[in-house]
Amino acid sequence: MTSYNDELFGRTLQRHLEQVLEWAEQAFQSYTREYENAERKYQQVITERRNRNYTAGDYCDWSEYGTKTRDSLDMYRHRISDRCFTSKDALDKAKKDLDDYMASIAVPCPEAPDAGGEVQDADAPVTTCCPGGEQDTYDSSSSDDEDDE
């Protein structure tokens, strides 16, 4: 098994996992479109055979609406369906790998100090401790330039 250090093929692990996820999404979309096309062609052959009143014994060759063509499209449709499921599994795995990695590098937020169950009154002045323990009396909403004019 490969152990991932800071870089993988010149990229960070996060970038590598993002790239794998992008490739998995592209593969899934491609196979889905391919399946839709195969399904449409298969249904077209079925519909045309029905519209032309072909029986099972009619046109059993590779003609446009022949049974060999129909059966071949059906097998192709099933193969592409399997690839869709496989690529969906790969996509789910890539998402999970990236999520797991991001969770492993996330820095937990410090817990908020417990106020002891006290609820501060809305009208009461805010008592926030400033660096050095001193309140800044400077009002940032007004400037000295405005006072001079």
Short mmCIF file of N, CA and C in Angstrom, two decimals:
data_model
loop_
_atom_site.label_atom_id
_atom_site.label_comp_id
_atom_site.label_asym_id
_atom_site.label_seq_id
_atom_site.Cartn_x
_atom_site.Cartn_y
_atom_site.Cartn_z
N MET A 1 0.84 -1.17 0.00
CA MET A 1 0.00 0.00 0.00
C MET A 1 0.88 1.24 0.00
N THR A 2 0.45 2.22 -0.74
CA THR A 2 1.20 3.46 -0.82
C THR A 2 0.93 4.32 0.39
N SER A 3 2.00 4.85 0.97
CA SER A 3 1.77 5.79 2.06
C SER A 3 1.90 7.19 1.47
N TYR A 4 0.95 8.02 1.80
CA TYR A 4 0.94 9.36 1.25
C TYR A 4 1.69 10.30 2.18
N ASN A 5 2.67 10.96 1.63
CA ASN A 5 3.40 11.97 2.38
C ASN A 5 2.84 13.33 1.99
N ASP A 6 3.67 14.36 2.07
CA ASP A 6 3.20 15.70 1.74
C ASP A 6 2.86 15.84 0.26
N GLU A 7 3.57 15.14 -0.59
CA GLU A 7 3.33 15.30 -2.02
C GLU A 7 3.16 13.95 -2.69
N LEU A 8 2.36 13.95 -3.72
CA LEU A 8 2.11 12.75 -4.51
C LEU A 8 2.21 13.17 -5.96
N PHE A 9 3.21 12.68 -6.65
CA PHE A 9 3.44 13.04 -8.04
C PHE A 9 3.53 14.55 -8.22
N GLY A 10 4.20 15.21 -7.28
CA GLY A 10 4.38 16.65 -7.37
C GLY A 10 3.19 17.46 -6.91
N ARG A 11 2.16 16.79 -6.40
CA ARG A 11 0.96 17.49 -5.94
C ARG A 11 0.70 17.12 -4.49
N THR A 12 -0.03 17.95 -3.83
CA THR A 12 -0.42 17.62 -2.46
C THR A 12 -1.47 16.53 -2.52
N LEU A 13 -1.65 15.84 -1.42
CA LEU A 13 -2.64 14.77 -1.36
C LEU A 13 -4.04 15.32 -1.61
N GLN A 14 -4.32 16.49 -1.07
CA GLN A 14 -5.65 17.08 -1.28
C GLN A 14 -5.90 17.32 -2.77
N ARG A 15 -4.93 17.88 -3.46
CA ARG A 15 -5.08 18.16 -4.90
C ARG A 15 -5.22 16.84 -5.66
N HIS A 16 -4.47 15.84 -5.27
CA HIS A 16 -4.56 14.53 -5.92
C HIS A 16 -5.97 13.95 -5.74
N LEU A 17 -6.50 14.00 -4.53
CA LEU A 17 -7.84 13.46 -4.28
C LEU A 17 -8.90 14.25 -5.02
N GLU A 18 -8.72 15.57 -5.12
CA GLU A 18 -9.66 16.39 -5.89
C GLU A 18 -9.62 16.00 -7.36
N GLN A 19 -8.42 15.72 -7.88
CA GLN A 19 -8.28 15.32 -9.28
C GLN A 19 -8.93 13.96 -9.52
N VAL A 20 -8.73 13.03 -8.61
CA VAL A 20 -9.36 11.71 -8.73
C VAL A 20 -10.87 11.85 -8.72
N LEU A 21 -11.39 12.71 -7.85
CA LEU A 21 -12.83 12.95 -7.79
C LEU A 21 -13.34 13.55 -9.11
N GLU A 22 -12.60 14.49 -9.66
CA GLU A 22 -12.99 15.10 -10.94
C GLU A 22 -13.02 14.05 -12.05
N TRP A 23 -12.00 13.20 -12.10
CA TRP A 23 -11.97 12.14 -13.12
C TRP A 23 -13.13 11.17 -12.94
N ALA A 24 -13.44 10.83 -11.71
CA ALA A 24 -14.55 9.91 -11.44
C ALA A 24 -15.88 10.52 -11.88
N GLU A 25 -16.05 11.82 -11.64
CA GLU A 25 -17.28 12.50 -12.07
C GLU A 25 -17.38 12.50 -13.59
N GLN A 26 -16.26 12.78 -14.27
CA GLN A 26 -16.26 12.80 -15.73
C GLN A 26 -16.57 11.42 -16.29
N ALA A 27 -15.98 10.39 -15.71
CA ALA A 27 -16.23 9.02 -16.18
C ALA A 27 -17.69 8.65 -16.00
N PHE A 28 -18.25 8.98 -14.84
CA PHE A 28 -19.65 8.65 -14.58
C PHE A 28 -20.57 9.37 -15.56
N GLN A 29 -20.32 10.65 -15.81
CA GLN A 29 -21.14 11.40 -16.76
C GLN A 29 -21.00 10.83 -18.17
N SER A 30 -19.79 10.47 -18.55
CA SER A 30 -19.56 9.91 -19.88
C SER A 30 -20.29 8.58 -20.06
N TYR A 31 -20.16 7.69 -19.08
CA TYR A 31 -20.85 6.40 -19.17
C TYR A 31 -22.36 6.56 -19.13
N THR A 32 -22.84 7.53 -18.39
CA THR A 32 -24.29 7.77 -18.33
C THR A 32 -24.80 8.22 -19.69
N ARG A 33 -24.10 9.15 -20.34
CA ARG A 33 -24.50 9.59 -21.68
C ARG A 33 -24.42 8.44 -22.68
N GLU A 34 -23.37 7.65 -22.57
CA GLU A 34 -23.21 6.51 -23.48
C GLU A 34 -24.34 5.51 -23.29
N TYR A 35 -24.73 5.28 -22.04
CA TYR A 35 -25.85 4.36 -21.78
C TYR A 35 -27.15 4.91 -22.36
N GLU A 36 -27.38 6.20 -22.18
CA GLU A 36 -28.60 6.81 -22.73
C GLU A 36 -28.65 6.67 -24.25
N ASN A 37 -27.51 6.86 -24.91
CA ASN A 37 -27.46 6.69 -26.37
C ASN A 37 -27.73 5.24 -26.76
N ALA A 38 -27.12 4.30 -26.05
CA ALA A 38 -27.33 2.88 -26.36
C ALA A 38 -28.78 2.49 -26.12
N GLU A 39 -29.37 2.99 -25.06
CA GLU A 39 -30.78 2.70 -24.77
C GLU A 39 -31.68 3.26 -25.88
N ARG A 40 -31.39 4.48 -26.31
CA ARG A 40 -32.19 5.10 -27.37
C ARG A 40 -32.09 4.30 -28.68
N LYS A 41 -30.88 3.88 -29.04
CA LYS A 41 -30.71 3.09 -30.26
C LYS A 41 -31.41 1.74 -30.15
N TYR A 42 -31.31 1.11 -29.00
CA TYR A 42 -31.97 -0.18 -28.79
C TYR A 42 -33.48 -0.03 -28.92
N GLN A 43 -34.05 0.98 -28.28
CA GLN A 43 -35.49 1.20 -28.36
C GLN A 43 -35.92 1.55 -29.79
N GLN A 44 -35.06 2.24 -30.51
CA GLN A 44 -35.36 2.57 -31.90
C GLN A 44 -35.47 1.31 -32.75
N VAL A 45 -34.56 0.36 -32.55
CA VAL A 45 -34.62 -0.90 -33.29
C VAL A 45 -35.89 -1.67 -32.93
N ILE A 46 -36.21 -1.73 -31.65
CA ILE A 46 -37.42 -2.44 -31.21
C ILE A 46 -38.66 -1.79 -31.83
N THR A 47 -38.74 -0.47 -31.78
CA THR A 47 -39.90 0.25 -32.32
C THR A 47 -40.02 0.04 -33.83
N GLU A 48 -38.91 0.14 -34.54
CA GLU A 48 -38.95 -0.03 -36.00
C GLU A 48 -39.32 -1.45 -36.38
N ARG A 49 -38.85 -2.43 -35.65
CA ARG A 49 -39.24 -3.82 -35.95
C ARG A 49 -40.75 -3.98 -35.74
N ARG A 50 -41.26 -3.37 -34.68
CA ARG A 50 -42.70 -3.45 -34.40
C ARG A 50 -43.49 -2.71 -35.49
N ASN A 51 -43.04 -1.52 -35.88
CA ASN A 51 -43.73 -0.73 -36.90
C ASN A 51 -43.74 -1.43 -38.26
N ARG A 52 -42.73 -2.21 -38.55
CA ARG A 52 -42.64 -2.93 -39.83
C ARG A 52 -43.25 -4.33 -39.75
N ASN A 53 -43.83 -4.64 -38.60
CA ASN A 53 -44.47 -5.95 -38.39
C ASN A 53 -43.51 -7.11 -38.61
N TYR A 54 -42.27 -6.94 -38.16
CA TYR A 54 -41.30 -8.03 -38.26
C TYR A 54 -41.59 -9.03 -37.15
N THR A 55 -41.45 -10.29 -37.49
CA THR A 55 -41.58 -11.34 -36.48
C THR A 55 -40.18 -11.73 -36.04
N ALA A 56 -40.10 -12.65 -35.09
CA ALA A 56 -38.79 -13.08 -34.57
C ALA A 56 -37.92 -13.68 -35.67
N GLY A 57 -38.54 -14.28 -36.68
CA GLY A 57 -37.77 -14.92 -37.75
C GLY A 57 -37.41 -13.99 -38.89
N ASP A 58 -37.95 -12.79 -38.91
CA ASP A 58 -37.66 -11.84 -40.00
C ASP A 58 -36.38 -11.07 -39.73
N TYR A 59 -35.60 -10.95 -40.76
CA TYR A 59 -34.38 -10.15 -40.71
C TYR A 59 -33.53 -10.51 -39.49
N CYS A 60 -33.02 -11.72 -39.50
CA CYS A 60 -32.19 -12.21 -38.39
C CYS A 60 -30.71 -11.93 -38.65
N ASP A 61 -30.42 -10.86 -39.33
CA ASP A 61 -29.05 -10.55 -39.70
C ASP A 61 -28.60 -9.24 -39.06
N TRP A 62 -27.54 -8.70 -39.64
CA TRP A 62 -26.96 -7.47 -39.11
C TRP A 62 -27.54 -6.23 -39.81
N SER A 63 -28.67 -6.36 -40.44
CA SER A 63 -29.26 -5.20 -41.11
C SER A 63 -29.64 -4.15 -40.06
N GLU A 64 -30.09 -3.00 -40.54
CA GLU A 64 -30.35 -1.88 -39.64
C GLU A 64 -31.28 -2.24 -38.49
N TYR A 65 -32.31 -3.06 -38.79
CA TYR A 65 -33.25 -3.45 -37.76
C TYR A 65 -33.27 -4.96 -37.56
N GLY A 66 -32.15 -5.60 -37.86
CA GLY A 66 -32.05 -7.05 -37.72
C GLY A 66 -31.91 -7.49 -36.27
N THR A 67 -32.17 -8.77 -36.06
CA THR A 67 -32.12 -9.30 -34.69
C THR A 67 -30.70 -9.32 -34.13
N LYS A 68 -29.70 -9.56 -34.99
CA LYS A 68 -28.32 -9.54 -34.50
C LYS A 68 -27.94 -8.13 -34.05
N THR A 69 -28.39 -7.15 -34.81
CA THR A 69 -28.13 -5.76 -34.42
C THR A 69 -28.81 -5.45 -33.09
N ARG A 70 -30.07 -5.89 -32.97
CA ARG A 70 -30.83 -5.66 -31.74
C ARG A 70 -30.15 -6.34 -30.55
N ASP A 71 -29.76 -7.60 -30.71
CA ASP A 71 -29.13 -8.34 -29.62
C ASP A 71 -27.77 -7.74 -29.24
N SER A 72 -27.04 -7.30 -30.26
CA SER A 72 -25.75 -6.66 -29.99
C SER A 72 -25.94 -5.37 -29.20
N LEU A 73 -26.93 -4.57 -29.60
CA LEU A 73 -27.21 -3.33 -28.86
C LEU A 73 -27.64 -3.62 -27.43
N ASP A 74 -28.39 -4.71 -27.25
CA ASP A 74 -28.83 -5.08 -25.91
C ASP A 74 -27.64 -5.47 -25.03
N MET A 75 -26.72 -6.26 -25.58
CA MET A 75 -25.52 -6.63 -24.81
C MET A 75 -24.67 -5.39 -24.49
N TYR A 76 -24.53 -4.51 -25.47
CA TYR A 76 -23.76 -3.29 -25.27
C TYR A 76 -24.39 -2.42 -24.18
N ARG A 77 -25.71 -2.33 -24.21
CA ARG A 77 -26.45 -1.57 -23.22
C ARG A 77 -26.20 -2.12 -21.82
N HIS A 78 -26.16 -3.42 -21.67
CA HIS A 78 -25.90 -4.04 -20.36
C HIS A 78 -24.46 -3.81 -19.90
N ARG A 79 -23.51 -3.88 -20.83
CA ARG A 79 -22.11 -3.61 -20.47
C ARG A 79 -21.93 -2.17 -20.00
N ILE A 80 -22.55 -1.24 -20.71
CA ILE A 80 -22.45 0.16 -20.32
C ILE A 80 -23.15 0.40 -18.98
N SER A 81 -24.25 -0.28 -18.76
CA SER A 81 -24.94 -0.17 -17.47
C SER A 81 -24.03 -0.62 -16.34
N ASP A 82 -23.32 -1.72 -16.54
CA ASP A 82 -22.36 -2.19 -15.53
C ASP A 82 -21.26 -1.16 -15.29
N ARG A 83 -20.79 -0.53 -16.38
CA ARG A 83 -19.76 0.49 -16.23
C ARG A 83 -20.29 1.71 -15.47
N CYS A 84 -21.55 2.04 -15.69
CA CYS A 84 -22.17 3.15 -14.94
C CYS A 84 -22.15 2.85 -13.44
N PHE A 85 -22.54 1.63 -13.08
CA PHE A 85 -22.55 1.26 -11.66
C PHE A 85 -21.13 1.26 -11.09
N THR A 86 -20.18 0.74 -11.85
CA THR A 86 -18.78 0.72 -11.40
C THR A 86 -18.25 2.13 -11.22
N SER A 87 -18.53 3.00 -12.20
CA SER A 87 -18.04 4.37 -12.09
C SER A 87 -18.74 5.13 -10.97
N LYS A 88 -20.00 4.81 -10.70
CA LYS A 88 -20.72 5.44 -9.58
C LYS A 88 -20.08 5.02 -8.25
N ASP A 89 -19.69 3.75 -8.16
CA ASP A 89 -19.00 3.28 -6.95
C ASP A 89 -17.66 4.00 -6.79
N ALA A 90 -16.92 4.16 -7.91
CA ALA A 90 -15.64 4.86 -7.86
C ALA A 90 -15.84 6.32 -7.47
N LEU A 91 -16.91 6.93 -7.97
CA LEU A 91 -17.22 8.32 -7.62
C LEU A 91 -17.52 8.44 -6.13
N ASP A 92 -18.33 7.54 -5.61
CA ASP A 92 -18.65 7.56 -4.18
C ASP A 92 -17.39 7.36 -3.33
N LYS A 93 -16.51 6.46 -3.76
CA LYS A 93 -15.27 6.21 -3.02
C LYS A 93 -14.37 7.45 -3.05
N ALA A 94 -14.28 8.09 -4.22
CA ALA A 94 -13.44 9.29 -4.33
C ALA A 94 -13.98 10.41 -3.43
N LYS A 95 -15.29 10.56 -3.38
CA LYS A 95 -15.89 11.58 -2.50
C LYS A 95 -15.58 11.26 -1.04
N LYS A 96 -15.71 10.00 -0.67
CA LYS A 96 -15.45 9.59 0.72
C LYS A 96 -13.98 9.81 1.08
N ASP A 97 -13.07 9.42 0.16
CA ASP A 97 -11.64 9.60 0.42
C ASP A 97 -11.31 11.08 0.65
N LEU A 98 -11.86 11.95 -0.20
CA LEU A 98 -11.59 13.38 -0.05
C LEU A 98 -12.19 13.90 1.25
N ASP A 99 -13.42 13.50 1.55
CA ASP A 99 -14.06 13.94 2.80
C ASP A 99 -13.29 13.46 4.02
N ASP A 100 -12.84 12.20 3.99
CA ASP A 100 -12.06 11.66 5.11
C ASP A 100 -10.75 12.42 5.29
N TYR A 101 -10.08 12.72 4.17
CA TYR A 101 -8.83 13.44 4.25
C TYR A 101 -9.05 14.85 4.81
N MET A 102 -10.09 15.53 4.30
CA MET A 102 -10.37 16.88 4.78
C MET A 102 -10.72 16.87 6.27
N ALA A 103 -11.43 15.84 6.71
CA ALA A 103 -11.76 15.74 8.13
C ALA A 103 -10.50 15.48 8.96
N SER A 104 -9.54 14.76 8.39
CA SER A 104 -8.32 14.45 9.14
C SER A 104 -7.41 15.66 9.30
N ILE A 105 -7.49 16.62 8.38
CA ILE A 105 -6.61 17.79 8.49
C ILE A 105 -7.33 19.00 9.09
N ALA A 106 -8.62 18.87 9.34
CA ALA A 106 -9.38 19.99 9.90
C ALA A 106 -8.91 20.27 11.32
N VAL A 107 -8.79 21.53 11.63
CA VAL A 107 -8.38 21.95 12.96
C VAL A 107 -9.65 22.20 13.77
N PRO A 108 -9.82 21.48 14.87
CA PRO A 108 -11.05 21.68 15.65
C PRO A 108 -11.08 23.07 16.28
N CYS A 109 -12.26 23.64 16.32
CA CYS A 109 -12.44 24.96 16.94
C CYS A 109 -12.42 24.80 18.45
N PRO A 110 -11.84 25.76 19.15
CA PRO A 110 -11.86 25.67 20.61
C PRO A 110 -13.29 25.86 21.10
N GLU A 111 -13.56 25.22 22.20
CA GLU A 111 -14.88 25.32 22.80
C GLU A 111 -15.11 26.74 23.29
N ALA A 112 -16.32 27.23 23.16
CA ALA A 112 -16.67 28.55 23.68
C ALA A 112 -16.69 28.48 25.20
N PRO A 113 -16.21 29.52 25.86
CA PRO A 113 -16.23 29.49 27.32
C PRO A 113 -17.67 29.42 27.82
N ASP A 114 -17.85 28.63 28.85
CA ASP A 114 -19.18 28.46 29.41
C ASP A 114 -19.53 29.69 30.24
N ALA A 115 -20.68 30.27 29.96
CA ALA A 115 -21.11 31.47 30.67
C ALA A 115 -21.73 31.12 32.02
N GLY A 116 -21.70 29.90 32.40
CA GLY A 116 -22.24 29.49 33.69
C GLY A 116 -23.75 29.50 33.69
N GLY A 117 -24.35 29.39 32.54
CA GLY A 117 -25.79 29.34 32.45
C GLY A 117 -26.45 30.70 32.59
N GLU A 118 -25.65 31.75 32.70
CA GLU A 118 -26.22 33.08 32.84
C GLU A 118 -26.57 33.63 31.47
N VAL A 119 -27.70 34.29 31.41
CA VAL A 119 -28.11 34.95 30.19
C VAL A 119 -27.94 36.44 30.40
N GLN A 120 -27.22 37.08 29.49
CA GLN A 120 -26.96 38.50 29.65
C GLN A 120 -28.18 39.29 29.19
N ASP A 121 -28.52 40.32 29.94
CA ASP A 121 -29.65 41.17 29.61
C ASP A 121 -29.31 41.95 28.33
N ALA A 122 -30.29 42.13 27.47
CA ALA A 122 -30.06 42.81 26.21
C ALA A 122 -29.67 44.27 26.41
N ASP A 123 -30.16 44.91 27.49
CA ASP A 123 -29.85 46.32 27.74
C ASP A 123 -28.54 46.51 28.48
N ALA A 124 -27.99 45.45 29.03
CA ALA A 124 -26.76 45.56 29.81
C ALA A 124 -25.59 45.82 28.87
N PRO A 125 -24.60 46.59 29.33
CA PRO A 125 -23.43 46.85 28.49
C PRO A 125 -22.64 45.56 28.28
N VAL A 126 -22.05 45.47 27.11
CA VAL A 126 -21.27 44.29 26.77
C VAL A 126 -19.97 44.34 27.54
N THR A 127 -19.63 43.27 28.20
CA THR A 127 -18.40 43.22 28.98
C THR A 127 -17.46 42.24 28.30
N THR A 128 -16.63 42.76 27.44
CA THR A 128 -15.67 41.94 26.72
C THR A 128 -14.28 42.32 27.19
N CYS A 129 -13.48 41.37 27.45
CA CYS A 129 -12.12 41.62 27.90
C CYS A 129 -11.26 41.98 26.71
N CYS A 130 -10.53 43.04 26.83
CA CYS A 130 -9.64 43.47 25.75
C CYS A 130 -8.21 43.08 26.10
N PRO A 131 -7.33 43.04 25.09
CA PRO A 131 -5.93 42.73 25.37
C PRO A 131 -5.36 43.73 26.38
N GLY A 132 -4.68 43.25 27.36
CA GLY A 132 -4.11 44.11 28.39
C GLY A 132 -5.12 44.46 29.47
N GLY A 133 -6.35 44.02 29.32
CA GLY A 133 -7.37 44.27 30.33
C GLY A 133 -7.93 45.68 30.30
N GLU A 134 -7.59 46.49 29.29
CA GLU A 134 -8.07 47.86 29.23
C GLU A 134 -9.05 48.03 28.08
N GLN A 135 -10.08 48.80 28.34
CA GLN A 135 -11.04 49.11 27.30
C GLN A 135 -10.48 50.23 26.43
N ASP A 136 -10.68 50.13 25.14
CA ASP A 136 -10.25 51.18 24.23
C ASP A 136 -11.34 52.24 24.20
N THR A 137 -10.98 53.47 24.48
CA THR A 137 -11.98 54.54 24.51
C THR A 137 -12.10 55.24 23.17
N TYR A 138 -11.28 54.88 22.22
CA TYR A 138 -11.31 55.51 20.91
C TYR A 138 -12.56 55.06 20.16
N ASP A 139 -13.32 56.00 19.64
CA ASP A 139 -14.53 55.71 18.88
C ASP A 139 -14.16 55.68 17.41
N SER A 140 -14.24 54.54 16.80
CA SER A 140 -13.82 54.41 15.41
C SER A 140 -14.85 54.98 14.45
N SER A 141 -16.04 55.31 14.93
CA SER A 141 -17.07 55.81 14.03
C SER A 141 -16.86 57.28 13.70
N SER A 142 -16.09 57.99 14.50
CA SER A 142 -15.81 59.40 14.19
C SER A 142 -14.32 59.55 13.97
N SER A 143 -13.98 60.53 13.16
CA SER A 143 -12.56 60.75 12.92
C SER A 143 -12.20 62.16 13.35
N ASP A 144 -10.93 62.39 13.56
CA ASP A 144 -10.46 63.71 13.97
C ASP A 144 -10.67 64.72 12.86
N ASP A 145 -10.61 64.26 11.61
CA ASP A 145 -10.78 65.17 10.48
C ASP A 145 -12.16 65.79 10.48
N GLU A 146 -13.17 65.03 10.86
CA GLU A 146 -14.53 65.55 10.89
C GLU A 146 -14.68 66.62 11.96
N ASP A 147 -13.97 66.45 13.08
CA ASP A 147 -14.07 67.41 14.18
C ASP A 147 -13.42 68.74 13.81
N ASP A 148 -12.38 68.72 12.96
CA ASP A 148 -11.66 69.92 12.59
C ASP A 148 -12.46 70.82 11.67
N GLU A 149 -13.37 70.28 10.92
CA GLU A 149 -14.09 71.08 9.94
C GLU A 149 -15.15 71.93 10.51
#
